[in-house]
């Protein structure tokens, strides 16, 4: 499984490579998007020992919702620059290949629609009055 920090690394690489808009599993990524992980207790019955075994499993969350597989990240920008940024030697894709044996598929598309960003309500910042 990918760790939440790997997802953040992919997004950082996309933005450094010139992405103008990014989404993950249909959710628009903005400066207010929270990517985190949560430990969850999993219990399984072991038929050999006849006991219940507990273990922690880490789940990646995006804005508090569990990120389900398959993970689909979409980005709008110069397709060649984005792919080059992701696949450069020693970059995030090669790290995923070597550490996790994860081999993401990169597809360039002509028409791609990224959902609009949700409206964010600021608590302290406000828009200046028109003069």
Short mmCIF file of C-alpha atoms in Angstrom, two decimals, residues 14-71:
data_model
loop_
_atom_site.label_atom_id
_atom_site.label_comp_id
_atom_site.label_asym_id
_atom_site.label_seq_id
_atom_site.Cartn_x
_atom_site.Cartn_y
_atom_site.Cartn_z
CA UNK A 14 3.08 17.38 -10.38
CA UNK A 15 2.94 20.99 -9.21
CA UNK A 16 6.71 21.47 -9.57
CA UNK A 17 6.34 20.11 -13.12
CA UNK A 18 3.70 22.72 -13.95
CA UNK A 19 0.33 21.14 -13.11
CA UNK A 20 -2.43 23.72 -13.12
CA UNK A 21 -5.11 21.53 -11.51
CA UNK A 22 -4.95 18.13 -9.79
CA UNK A 23 -7.54 15.69 -8.45
CA UNK A 24 -7.42 12.39 -6.61
CA UNK A 25 -10.26 9.89 -7.02
CA UNK A 26 -12.49 12.68 -8.28
CA UNK A 27 -11.71 15.17 -5.47
CA UNK A 28 -10.03 18.44 -6.43
CA UNK A 29 -6.73 19.00 -4.64
CA UNK A 30 -6.25 22.53 -3.26
CA UNK A 31 -4.11 24.22 -0.62
CA UNK A 32 -6.85 23.27 1.86
CA UNK A 33 -6.83 19.54 1.06
CA UNK A 34 -5.76 17.43 4.02
CA UNK A 35 -3.95 14.18 3.28
CA UNK A 36 -3.22 12.10 6.36
CA UNK A 37 -3.22 8.58 7.69
CA UNK A 38 -5.05 6.85 10.48
CA UNK A 39 -4.19 3.65 12.32
CA UNK A 40 -7.06 1.21 12.49
CA UNK A 41 -7.21 -1.96 14.52
CA UNK A 42 -7.87 -5.08 12.47
CA UNK A 43 -8.78 -8.39 14.07
CA UNK A 44 -8.50 -11.77 12.39
CA UNK A 45 -9.14 -15.26 13.65
CA UNK A 46 -6.09 -17.52 13.35
CA UNK A 47 -7.36 -21.09 12.77
CA UNK A 48 -3.97 -22.59 13.71
CA UNK A 49 -3.75 -21.03 17.17
CA UNK A 50 -7.53 -20.73 17.57
CA UNK A 51 -7.03 -17.14 18.75
CA UNK A 52 -8.01 -13.73 17.52
CA UNK A 53 -4.99 -11.75 16.36
CA UNK A 54 -5.03 -7.95 16.36
CA UNK A 55 -2.89 -5.75 14.16
CA UNK A 56 -2.72 -2.10 13.18
CA UNK A 57 -3.38 -1.16 9.59
CA UNK A 58 -2.77 2.33 8.28
CA UNK A 59 -5.39 3.94 6.07
CA UNK A 60 -4.78 7.02 3.92
CA UNK A 61 -7.38 9.77 4.35
CA UNK A 62 -8.18 12.69 2.04
CA UNK A 63 -10.19 15.36 3.83
CA UNK A 64 -11.16 12.78 6.43
CA UNK A 65 -12.44 10.20 3.90
CA UNK A 66 -10.68 6.89 3.33
CA UNK A 67 -8.80 6.80 0.05
CA UNK A 68 -9.95 3.69 -1.81
CA UNK A 69 -8.13 1.76 -4.51
CA UNK A 70 -7.59 2.14 -7.37
CA UNK A 71 -6.08 5.56 -6.75
#
